[in-house]
Coordinates of C-alpha atoms and ligand atoms in Angstrom, one line a residue:
Chain A
L1 CA 13.9 -25.5 -99.5
I2 CA 15.0 -22.4 -97.6
S3 CA 17.8 -22.2 -95.1
L4 CA 19.0 -19.0 -93.3
E5 CA 22.2 -19.6 -91.5
N6 CA 23.3 -17.1 -88.8
I7 CA 22.0 -14.2 -90.8
Y8 CA 22.8 -10.6 -89.8
K9 CA 21.5 -7.4 -91.2
I10 CA 23.2 -4.4 -89.7
Y11 CA 22.6 -0.7 -90.5
K12 CA 25.5 1.5 -89.5
R13 CA 24.6 5.1 -88.6
G14 CA 27.6 7.2 -87.5
D15 CA 29.0 5.3 -84.5
T16 CA 25.8 3.4 -83.7
A17 CA 24.5 0.3 -85.5
V18 CA 21.0 -1.1 -85.8
H19 CA 21.0 -4.9 -85.8
A20 CA 17.7 -5.4 -87.8
L21 CA 18.6 -9.1 -87.8
D22 CA 21.0 -10.3 -85.1
G23 CA 22.0 -13.9 -85.9
V24 CA 18.9 -15.7 -87.4
T25 CA 19.0 -19.4 -88.3
L26 CA 15.8 -20.8 -89.8
Q27 CA 14.8 -23.6 -92.1
I28 CA 11.6 -23.7 -94.1
E29 CA 10.6 -26.8 -96.0
N30 CA 8.6 -27.1 -99.2
R31 CA 4.8 -26.8 -98.7
E32 CA 5.0 -25.4 -95.2
F33 CA 2.7 -22.7 -93.9
V34 CA 4.6 -20.5 -91.6
A35 CA 3.6 -17.3 -89.8
I36 CA 6.3 -14.9 -88.6
V37 CA 5.2 -13.0 -85.6
G38 CA 6.8 -10.2 -83.5
P39 CA 6.6 -6.7 -82.3
S40 CA 6.9 -3.6 -84.5
G41 CA 10.5 -3.1 -85.5
S42 CA 11.6 -6.6 -84.6
G43 CA 13.0 -7.5 -88.0
K44 CA 10.1 -9.3 -89.8
S45 CA 10.1 -7.2 -93.0
T46 CA 13.9 -7.3 -93.1
M47 CA 13.7 -11.1 -92.9
M48 CA 11.1 -11.2 -95.7
N49 CA 13.3 -9.0 -98.0
I50 CA 16.2 -11.4 -97.5
L51 CA 14.0 -14.5 -98.1
G52 CA 12.6 -12.9 -101.2
C53 CA 16.1 -12.1 -102.6
L54 CA 15.3 -8.4 -102.5
D55 CA 18.0 -7.6 -100.0
T56 CA 21.4 -9.2 -99.0
P57 CA 22.5 -10.0 -95.5
S58 CA 25.5 -8.2 -93.9
D59 CA 26.7 -11.7 -92.7
G60 CA 25.6 -15.3 -92.8
T61 CA 24.4 -17.6 -95.6
Y62 CA 21.1 -17.9 -97.4
I63 CA 20.6 -21.2 -99.3
F64 CA 17.6 -21.3 -101.5
E65 CA 16.8 -24.6 -103.2
D66 CA 20.5 -25.7 -102.8
K67 CA 21.9 -22.4 -104.3
D68 CA 23.9 -20.0 -102.2
I69 CA 22.1 -16.8 -102.9
S70 CA 25.2 -14.7 -102.2
K71 CA 26.9 -16.3 -105.3
L72 CA 24.2 -15.2 -107.7
N73 CA 24.2 -12.0 -109.8
D74 CA 21.3 -9.6 -110.1
D75 CA 19.9 -11.2 -113.3
Q76 CA 19.9 -14.6 -111.7
L77 CA 18.2 -13.2 -108.6
A78 CA 15.5 -11.5 -110.7
V79 CA 14.8 -14.9 -112.4
I80 CA 14.5 -16.6 -109.0
R81 CA 12.1 -13.9 -107.8
N82 CA 9.9 -13.9 -110.9
R83 CA 9.7 -17.7 -111.2
H84 CA 9.5 -18.8 -107.6
I85 CA 8.2 -16.1 -105.4
G86 CA 5.0 -14.0 -105.1
F87 CA 5.5 -11.1 -102.8
V88 CA 2.9 -9.0 -101.0
F89 CA 4.6 -5.9 -99.6
Q90 CA 3.7 -4.3 -96.3
S91 CA 3.2 -1.0 -98.2
F92 CA 1.8 -2.6 -101.3
N93 CA 4.3 -1.0 -103.8
L94 CA 1.8 -0.6 -106.6
L95 CA 2.8 1.5 -109.6
P96 CA 0.8 4.7 -109.4
K97 CA 0.4 5.3 -113.1
L98 CA -0.9 1.8 -113.9
D99 CA -4.4 0.7 -113.1
A100 CA -5.3 -2.3 -111.0
V101 CA -5.3 -4.9 -113.9
E102 CA -2.0 -3.5 -115.3
N103 CA -0.4 -3.8 -111.9
V104 CA -1.5 -7.4 -111.5
E105 CA -0.3 -8.2 -115.1
L106 CA 3.2 -6.9 -114.3
P107 CA 4.7 -10.3 -113.0
L108 CA 3.0 -12.1 -115.9
T109 CA 4.7 -9.7 -118.4
Y110 CA 8.1 -10.4 -116.8
A111 CA 7.3 -14.2 -117.1
G112 CA 6.8 -13.7 -120.8
K113 CA 3.1 -14.4 -120.9
K114 CA 1.1 -13.3 -124.0
G115 CA -1.3 -10.3 -123.9
S116 CA -4.6 -12.1 -123.8
V117 CA -3.5 -14.8 -121.4
R118 CA -2.1 -12.0 -119.1
R119 CA -5.3 -10.0 -119.1
E120 CA -7.5 -13.0 -118.5
R121 CA -5.4 -14.2 -115.6
A122 CA -5.1 -10.8 -114.1
V123 CA -8.9 -10.2 -114.2
E124 CA -9.5 -13.7 -112.7
M125 CA -7.2 -12.8 -109.8
L126 CA -8.9 -9.5 -109.2
N127 CA -12.3 -11.2 -109.2
A128 CA -10.9 -13.7 -106.6
V129 CA -10.1 -10.9 -104.2
G130 CA -13.4 -9.1 -104.8
L131 CA -12.2 -6.3 -107.1
G132 CA -13.8 -7.3 -110.4
N133 CA -15.6 -3.9 -110.5
R134 CA -12.4 -1.9 -109.8
I135 CA -10.0 -3.3 -112.5
H136 CA -9.4 0.1 -114.2
H137 CA -9.0 2.1 -111.1
K138 CA -5.6 3.4 -110.4
P139 CA -4.2 3.0 -106.8
S140 CA -5.1 6.6 -105.9
E141 CA -8.7 5.7 -106.9
L142 CA -8.8 2.7 -104.5
S143 CA -9.3 2.4 -100.8
G144 CA -6.4 1.2 -98.6
G145 CA -7.8 -2.3 -98.3
Q146 CA -8.5 -2.4 -102.1
Q147 CA -4.9 -1.5 -102.8
Q148 CA -3.8 -4.2 -100.4
R149 CA -6.0 -6.7 -102.3
V150 CA -4.5 -5.6 -105.7
A151 CA -1.1 -6.3 -104.2
I152 CA -2.3 -9.8 -103.2
A153 CA -3.8 -10.4 -106.6
R154 CA -0.4 -9.4 -108.2
A155 CA 1.5 -11.8 -105.9
L156 CA -0.7 -14.7 -107.0
S157 CA -0.9 -13.9 -110.8
T158 CA 2.0 -16.1 -112.0
D159 CA 0.9 -18.9 -109.6
P160 CA 4.3 -19.0 -107.9
P161 CA 5.3 -22.0 -105.7
I162 CA 6.3 -19.7 -102.8
I163 CA 4.2 -16.8 -101.4
L164 CA 5.8 -14.2 -99.1
A165 CA 3.1 -12.0 -97.6
D166 CA 3.9 -9.1 -95.3
E167 CA 0.8 -8.2 -93.2
P168 CA -1.6 -9.1 -96.1
T169 CA -4.7 -8.4 -94.0
G170 CA -3.5 -5.3 -92.1
N171 CA -5.9 -3.0 -93.9
L172 CA -8.8 -5.3 -94.3
D173 CA -12.1 -5.7 -92.3
T174 CA -12.8 -9.1 -90.8
K175 CA -14.8 -10.5 -93.7
S176 CA -12.3 -9.4 -96.4
G177 CA -9.4 -10.6 -94.3
R178 CA -11.1 -14.0 -93.9
E179 CA -11.6 -14.3 -97.7
I180 CA -7.9 -13.6 -98.2
M181 CA -7.0 -16.3 -95.6
E182 CA -9.3 -18.7 -97.4
I183 CA -7.4 -18.1 -100.6
L184 CA -4.0 -18.6 -98.9
K185 CA -5.2 -21.8 -97.2
E186 CA -6.5 -23.2 -100.5
L187 CA -3.2 -22.4 -102.2
H188 CA -1.4 -24.1 -99.3
L189 CA -3.5 -27.2 -99.8
S190 CA -2.7 -27.2 -103.5
G191 CA 1.0 -27.5 -102.6
K192 CA 2.4 -24.0 -102.2
T193 CA 4.8 -22.8 -99.5
I194 CA 3.3 -19.8 -97.6
I195 CA 5.4 -17.5 -95.4
L196 CA 3.4 -14.7 -93.9
I197 CA 4.1 -11.9 -91.5
T198 CA 1.4 -10.9 -89.2
H199 CA 0.6 -9.1 -85.9
D200 CA -2.8 -10.7 -85.8
I201 CA -2.7 -13.8 -83.6
S202 CA -5.9 -15.1 -85.1
V203 CA -4.2 -14.9 -88.5
A204 CA -1.0 -16.6 -87.2
N205 CA -3.1 -19.4 -85.7
Q206 CA -4.3 -20.3 -89.2
A207 CA -0.7 -21.2 -90.2
E208 CA 0.8 -24.6 -89.3
R209 CA 3.9 -23.1 -87.6
N210 CA 4.6 -19.8 -85.8
V211 CA 8.1 -18.3 -85.7
H212 CA 8.5 -15.6 -83.0
I213 CA 11.0 -12.8 -83.6
Q214 CA 12.1 -10.1 -81.2
D215 CA 15.0 -7.6 -81.6
G216 CA 16.3 -9.4 -84.7
K217 CA 16.4 -12.8 -83.0
I218 CA 14.2 -15.8 -83.2
V219 CA 12.9 -16.4 -79.7
N220 CA 10.4 -19.2 -80.3
D221 CA 9.4 -21.7 -83.1
V222 CA 6.2 -23.7 -82.5
K223 CA 3.7 -25.9 -84.3
V224 CA 0.2 -24.5 -84.2
V225 CA -2.1 -26.8 -82.3
G226 CA -5.7 -27.4 -83.3
Chain B
L1 CA -19.1 20.7 -83.3
I2 CA -19.3 18.7 -86.6
S3 CA -22.4 18.3 -88.7
L4 CA -22.4 16.4 -92.0
E5 CA -25.8 16.9 -93.7
N6 CA -26.8 14.5 -96.5
I7 CA -23.2 14.3 -97.8
Y8 CA -22.5 12.7 -101.2
K9 CA -19.1 12.0 -102.7
I10 CA -19.5 10.7 -106.2
Y11 CA -16.7 9.7 -108.6
K12 CA -17.8 9.6 -112.3
R13 CA -16.0 7.3 -114.5
G14 CA -17.3 7.3 -118.1
D15 CA -20.9 6.3 -117.8
T16 CA -20.6 4.7 -114.3
A17 CA -20.4 6.4 -111.0
V18 CA -18.9 5.3 -107.7
H19 CA -20.9 6.7 -104.7
A20 CA -18.1 6.6 -102.2
L21 CA -20.5 8.5 -99.8
D22 CA -24.2 8.1 -100.6
G23 CA -26.2 10.4 -98.4
V24 CA -24.4 10.6 -95.0
T25 CA -25.9 12.6 -92.1
L26 CA -23.8 12.6 -88.9
Q27 CA -23.3 14.9 -85.9
I28 CA -20.3 14.7 -83.6
E29 CA -20.1 16.8 -80.4
N30 CA -17.1 18.3 -78.7
R31 CA -15.2 15.7 -76.6
E32 CA -16.8 12.6 -78.1
F33 CA -14.7 9.5 -78.8
V34 CA -16.2 8.0 -82.0
A35 CA -15.1 4.9 -84.0
I36 CA -16.1 4.6 -87.6
V37 CA -16.3 1.0 -88.6
G38 CA -17.1 -0.7 -91.9
P39 CA -15.9 -3.1 -94.6
S40 CA -13.0 -2.3 -97.0
G41 CA -14.2 0.2 -99.6
S42 CA -17.3 1.3 -97.6
G43 CA -16.3 5.1 -97.6
K44 CA -14.5 5.5 -94.2
S45 CA -11.4 7.3 -95.5
T46 CA -13.5 9.4 -97.9
M47 CA -15.6 10.5 -94.8
M48 CA -12.4 11.3 -92.9
N49 CA -11.0 13.4 -95.7
I50 CA -14.2 15.5 -95.8
L51 CA -14.3 15.8 -92.0
G52 CA -10.6 16.9 -92.1
C53 CA -11.3 19.6 -94.8
L54 CA -9.0 17.8 -97.2
D55 CA -11.7 17.0 -99.7
T56 CA -15.0 18.6 -100.7
P57 CA -18.3 16.7 -101.0
S58 CA -20.1 16.4 -104.4
D59 CA -23.3 17.4 -102.6
G60 CA -24.6 18.2 -99.1
T61 CA -23.4 20.5 -96.3
Y62 CA -20.5 20.3 -93.8
I63 CA -20.8 22.6 -90.8
F64 CA -17.7 22.8 -88.7
E65 CA -18.0 24.9 -85.5
D66 CA -20.9 26.9 -87.0
K67 CA -19.0 27.6 -90.3
D68 CA -20.2 26.2 -93.6
I69 CA -17.0 24.7 -94.9
S70 CA -18.1 25.1 -98.6
K71 CA -18.0 28.8 -98.1
L72 CA -14.3 28.9 -97.1
N73 CA -11.4 29.4 -99.4
D74 CA -8.2 27.3 -99.4
D75 CA -6.3 29.5 -97.0
Q76 CA -9.1 29.5 -94.5
L77 CA -9.3 25.7 -94.8
A78 CA -5.6 25.4 -94.2
V79 CA -5.9 27.4 -91.0
I80 CA -8.7 25.3 -89.7
R81 CA -6.7 22.1 -90.4
N82 CA -3.6 23.3 -88.8
R83 CA -5.2 24.8 -85.7
H84 CA -8.0 22.3 -85.0
I85 CA -7.2 18.9 -86.5
G86 CA -4.4 16.3 -86.1
F87 CA -4.6 13.8 -88.9
V88 CA -3.2 10.2 -89.0
F89 CA -3.5 9.0 -92.6
Q90 CA -4.1 5.4 -93.5
S91 CA -0.9 5.4 -95.6
F92 CA 1.0 7.7 -93.3
N93 CA 2.0 10.4 -95.9
L94 CA 5.4 11.0 -94.3
L95 CA 7.8 13.2 -96.3
P96 CA 10.5 10.8 -97.5
K97 CA 13.4 13.3 -97.5
L98 CA 12.8 14.4 -93.9
D99 CA 13.7 12.3 -90.9
A100 CA 11.3 11.3 -88.2
V101 CA 11.7 14.4 -86.0
E102 CA 11.5 16.7 -89.0
N103 CA 8.3 15.1 -90.1
V104 CA 6.8 15.5 -86.6
E105 CA 7.9 19.1 -86.5
L106 CA 6.1 20.0 -89.7
P107 CA 2.7 21.0 -88.2
L108 CA 4.5 22.9 -85.5
T109 CA 6.4 24.9 -88.2
Y110 CA 3.1 25.8 -89.9
A111 CA 1.7 26.8 -86.5
G112 CA 4.6 29.3 -86.2
K113 CA 6.4 27.6 -83.3
K114 CA 10.1 28.6 -82.7
G115 CA 12.9 26.2 -83.5
S116 CA 13.9 25.0 -80.1
V117 CA 10.3 24.7 -78.9
R118 CA 9.5 22.7 -82.0
R119 CA 12.4 20.3 -81.6
E120 CA 11.7 19.7 -77.9
R121 CA 8.0 19.0 -78.5
A122 CA 8.7 16.7 -81.5
V123 CA 11.2 14.7 -79.5
E124 CA 8.7 14.4 -76.7
M125 CA 6.0 13.0 -79.0
L126 CA 8.4 10.5 -80.6
N127 CA 9.4 9.3 -77.1
A128 CA 5.7 9.0 -76.2
V129 CA 5.2 6.5 -79.1
G130 CA 8.4 4.6 -78.3
L131 CA 10.6 6.0 -81.1
G132 CA 13.1 8.0 -79.0
N133 CA 15.9 6.0 -80.5
R134 CA 14.8 6.5 -84.1
I135 CA 14.4 10.3 -84.4
H136 CA 17.0 10.7 -87.2
H137 CA 15.8 7.8 -89.3
K138 CA 14.1 8.6 -92.6
P139 CA 10.8 6.8 -93.4
S140 CA 12.7 4.3 -95.6
E141 CA 14.9 3.5 -92.6
L142 CA 11.9 2.6 -90.4
S143 CA 9.6 -0.4 -90.1
G144 CA 6.0 -0.1 -91.2
G145 CA 4.7 0.2 -87.7
Q146 CA 7.4 2.7 -86.8
Q147 CA 6.3 4.9 -89.8
Q148 CA 2.8 4.6 -88.5
R149 CA 3.9 5.8 -85.1
V150 CA 5.8 8.8 -86.6
A151 CA 2.5 9.7 -88.3
I152 CA 0.7 9.5 -85.0
A153 CA 3.4 11.6 -83.2
R154 CA 3.0 14.2 -86.0
A155 CA -0.8 14.3 -85.6
L156 CA -0.4 15.0 -81.9
S157 CA 2.5 17.5 -82.1
T158 CA 0.4 20.8 -82.1
D159 CA -1.9 19.3 -79.4
P160 CA -4.9 19.8 -81.6
P161 CA -8.4 19.7 -80.1
I162 CA -9.7 17.2 -82.7
I163 CA -7.8 14.0 -83.7
L164 CA -8.8 12.2 -86.9
A165 CA -7.0 8.8 -87.1
D166 CA -7.4 6.4 -90.0
E167 CA -6.5 2.9 -89.0
P168 CA -3.8 4.1 -86.5
T169 CA -3.0 0.6 -85.2
G170 CA -3.2 -1.3 -88.5
N171 CA 0.5 -2.0 -88.7
L172 CA 1.1 -2.4 -85.0
D173 CA 1.5 -5.5 -82.8
T174 CA -0.8 -5.9 -79.9
K175 CA 1.5 -4.2 -77.3
S176 CA 2.3 -1.2 -79.5
G177 CA -1.3 -0.9 -80.5
R178 CA -2.4 -0.9 -76.9
E179 CA 0.2 1.9 -76.1
I180 CA -1.3 4.0 -78.9
M181 CA -4.8 3.4 -77.6
E182 CA -3.7 4.5 -74.1
I183 CA -2.4 7.7 -75.5
L184 CA -5.7 8.4 -77.4
K185 CA -7.8 7.6 -74.3
E186 CA -5.7 9.9 -72.2
L187 CA -6.1 12.7 -74.8
H188 CA -9.8 12.0 -74.8
L189 CA -10.0 12.3 -71.0
S190 CA -8.1 15.6 -71.2
G191 CA -10.9 17.0 -73.4
K192 CA -10.1 16.2 -77.0
T193 CA -12.5 15.0 -79.7
I194 CA -11.3 11.7 -81.2
I195 CA -12.6 10.2 -84.4
L196 CA -11.0 7.0 -85.5
I197 CA -11.5 4.6 -88.3
T198 CA -10.8 1.0 -87.5
H199 CA -11.5 -2.5 -88.7
D200 CA -10.5 -3.9 -85.3
I201 CA -13.5 -4.4 -83.2
S202 CA -11.4 -4.5 -80.0
V203 CA -10.2 -1.0 -81.0
A204 CA -13.7 0.2 -81.8
N205 CA -14.9 -1.0 -78.4
Q206 CA -12.5 1.3 -76.7
A207 CA -14.4 4.3 -78.1
E208 CA -17.7 5.6 -76.6
R209 CA -19.7 5.4 -79.8
N210 CA -19.5 3.3 -83.0
V211 CA -20.8 4.5 -86.3
H212 CA -21.2 1.7 -88.8
I213 CA -20.8 2.5 -92.5
Q214 CA -21.5 0.3 -95.6
D215 CA -21.6 1.2 -99.3
G216 CA -21.3 4.9 -98.5
K217 CA -24.2 4.9 -96.1
I218 CA -24.5 4.9 -92.3
V219 CA -26.2 1.7 -91.2
N220 CA -25.9 1.9 -87.5
D221 CA -24.9 4.4 -84.7
V222 CA -24.5 2.9 -81.3
K223 CA -23.2 3.7 -77.8
V224 CA -20.5 1.3 -76.7
V225 CA -21.6 -0.5 -73.5
G226 CA -19.1 -1.5 -70.8
Ligands
LIG301 N1 -10.7 8.8 -107.1 C1 -11.6 7.7 -107.1 N2 -12.2 7.3 -108.2 C2 -13.1 6.3 -108.2 N3 -13.4 5.6 -107.1 C3 -12.8 6.0 -105.9 C4 -11.9 7.0 -105.8 N4 -11.4 7.1 -104.6 C5 -12.1 6.2 -103.9 N5 -12.9 5.5 -104.7 C6 -13.8 4.4 -104.3 O1 -14.6 4.9 -103.2 C7 -14.9 3.8 -102.3 C8 -14.6 4.2 -100.8 O2 -13.2 4.4 -100.6 P1 -12.6 4.7 -99.2 O3 -11.2 4.9 -99.4 O4 -13.4 5.7 -98.5 O5 -12.9 3.3 -98.5 P2 -12.6 2.8 -97.0 O6 -13.8 2.5 -96.3 O7 -11.6 3.7 -96.4 O8 -11.8 1.4 -97.3 P3 -10.6 0.6 -96.5 O9 -11.1 0.1 -95.3 O10 -10.2 -0.4 -97.6 O11 -9.5 1.6 -96.4 C9 -14.1 2.6 -102.7 O12 -14.9 1.6 -103.3 C10 -13.1 3.2 -103.7 O13 -12.8 2.2 -104.8
LIG302 N1 17.8 1.5 -93.7 C1 17.7 1.4 -92.3 N2 18.6 2.1 -91.5 C2 18.5 1.9 -90.2 N3 17.7 1.2 -89.5 C3 16.8 0.5 -90.2 C4 16.7 0.6 -91.7 N4 15.7 -0.2 -92.1 C5 15.1 -0.8 -91.1 N5 15.7 -0.3 -89.9 C6 15.4 -0.8 -88.5 O1 15.5 -2.2 -88.5 C7 14.5 -2.7 -87.6 C8 13.7 -3.8 -88.2 O2 12.9 -3.3 -89.2 P1 11.7 -4.2 -89.9 O3 11.1 -3.3 -91.0 O4 12.3 -5.5 -90.3 O5 10.7 -4.4 -88.7 P2 9.3 -5.1 -88.7 O6 9.4 -6.3 -87.7 O7 8.8 -5.4 -90.1 O8 8.3 -4.0 -88.0 P3 6.8 -3.7 -88.3 O9 6.0 -4.7 -87.6 O10 6.6 -2.3 -87.6 O11 6.5 -3.6 -89.8 C9 13.6 -1.5 -87.2 O12 13.9 -1.1 -85.8 C10 14.0 -0.3 -88.1 O13 14.1 0.9 -87.5
LIG303 MG1 7.3 -4.7 -91.3
LIG304 MG1 -9.6 3.5 -95.9

């Protein structure tokens, strides 16, 4: 499904260079549940942005469902993102002027869904993450963990086959975090591919496979036992 | 030192009202190390904003070092914040156009520190949180956990007597999170008052006292044993 081949992401600053990704090769099959684990600054979000077609590598090849991503133009990339991938960002990226339900409707709008269908689906997703009584709150009128849950609801609204989630439980208490993991596990059982970044080893252990990254390199790739 | 007396924070929305804080009474003495724990949406950040003089209650009294905060004007509140409180925000609140060292220098500038003194202190703080090699990166050129660490360095830069930290380790891996907790514990031993919000029970257990909040009310207030 997904194949990163010797991927580099290098930021040049004057005469120094930061190798955010430093030669990453990784394959992820359909329906896998993978956790990407590693220290702060090790390249996890950079890898997610490339996997999600939001960023291009400095070198190397990214094959997504048999297509070489570097050969596609912006419109083609936008279609791939909208139809195939639900993205939960580490800093949520909600639109401040839209309320919770409008934020969750956004991917449905891009997918061409009609108004009443959109609203119904968006409300359903907000209920699923426990925010049924916050649907008309703007992001500034929500707690940190509530904003994170709106971002999760938005990622799931078009029922995408692949979910990329960057620290989806970082701002959540244990109970809310567990509810989110239950949703992700159910989605996985229903056939979705789930790639999530986490620092929390108890979250990583709920995936089937853990990929360890350090200084932009993959240092370990293991099946989760038990 | 700090006394919240029957504090309410109520947001009216049409004919409904959200009681973010619903009658909170709490005293915190000089040099205490308190963790505020509770579910997502329970009122923790709202309480921090009131403690940090960034927000005013709808009802109730806040006495800070024998001063009734509701009787002070904006300038007096700004002086209190700058001289007494270092604040780590849940969403960091870094200035996007300033690089890391300029962001960390900001409270030092308000405190009237000279240029070379400011720069030296800001660099020292960034080194302390492991970001000595990122001082000229802007927030958009930093990972989530690195941005969080810049926010922590900024909170500590004026060496304030009180530190209010809202989820300071939420975006950090175990090792970086532990380094931050070591810094906070050292600061506590050196005489500072530390109030931190966390969902992480292993972080809360490193404080001396845990205050549990739920639906805007304090439901438990316990000494940490061991
Ligand atoms: N401006 C506002 N208008 C209406 N409701 C608000 C507003 N700001 C906050 N709230 C509500 O107040 C409650 C408390 O918010 P707060 O940010 O204090 O929670 P929290 O305990 O910090 O949560 P988290 O752990 O998710 O960060 C939430 O239910 C939130 O939806
Ligand atoms: N635009 C940029 N210019 C320079 N360096 C950058 C830029 N963006 C990211 N970096 C660097 O690339 C490295 C990897 O960043 P990335 O955001 O992928 O880390 P991460 O593993 O997600 O970290 P965290 O767990 O803290 O979120 C970091 O050291 C960061 O400072
Ligand atoms: Mg990241
Ligand atoms: Mg909060």
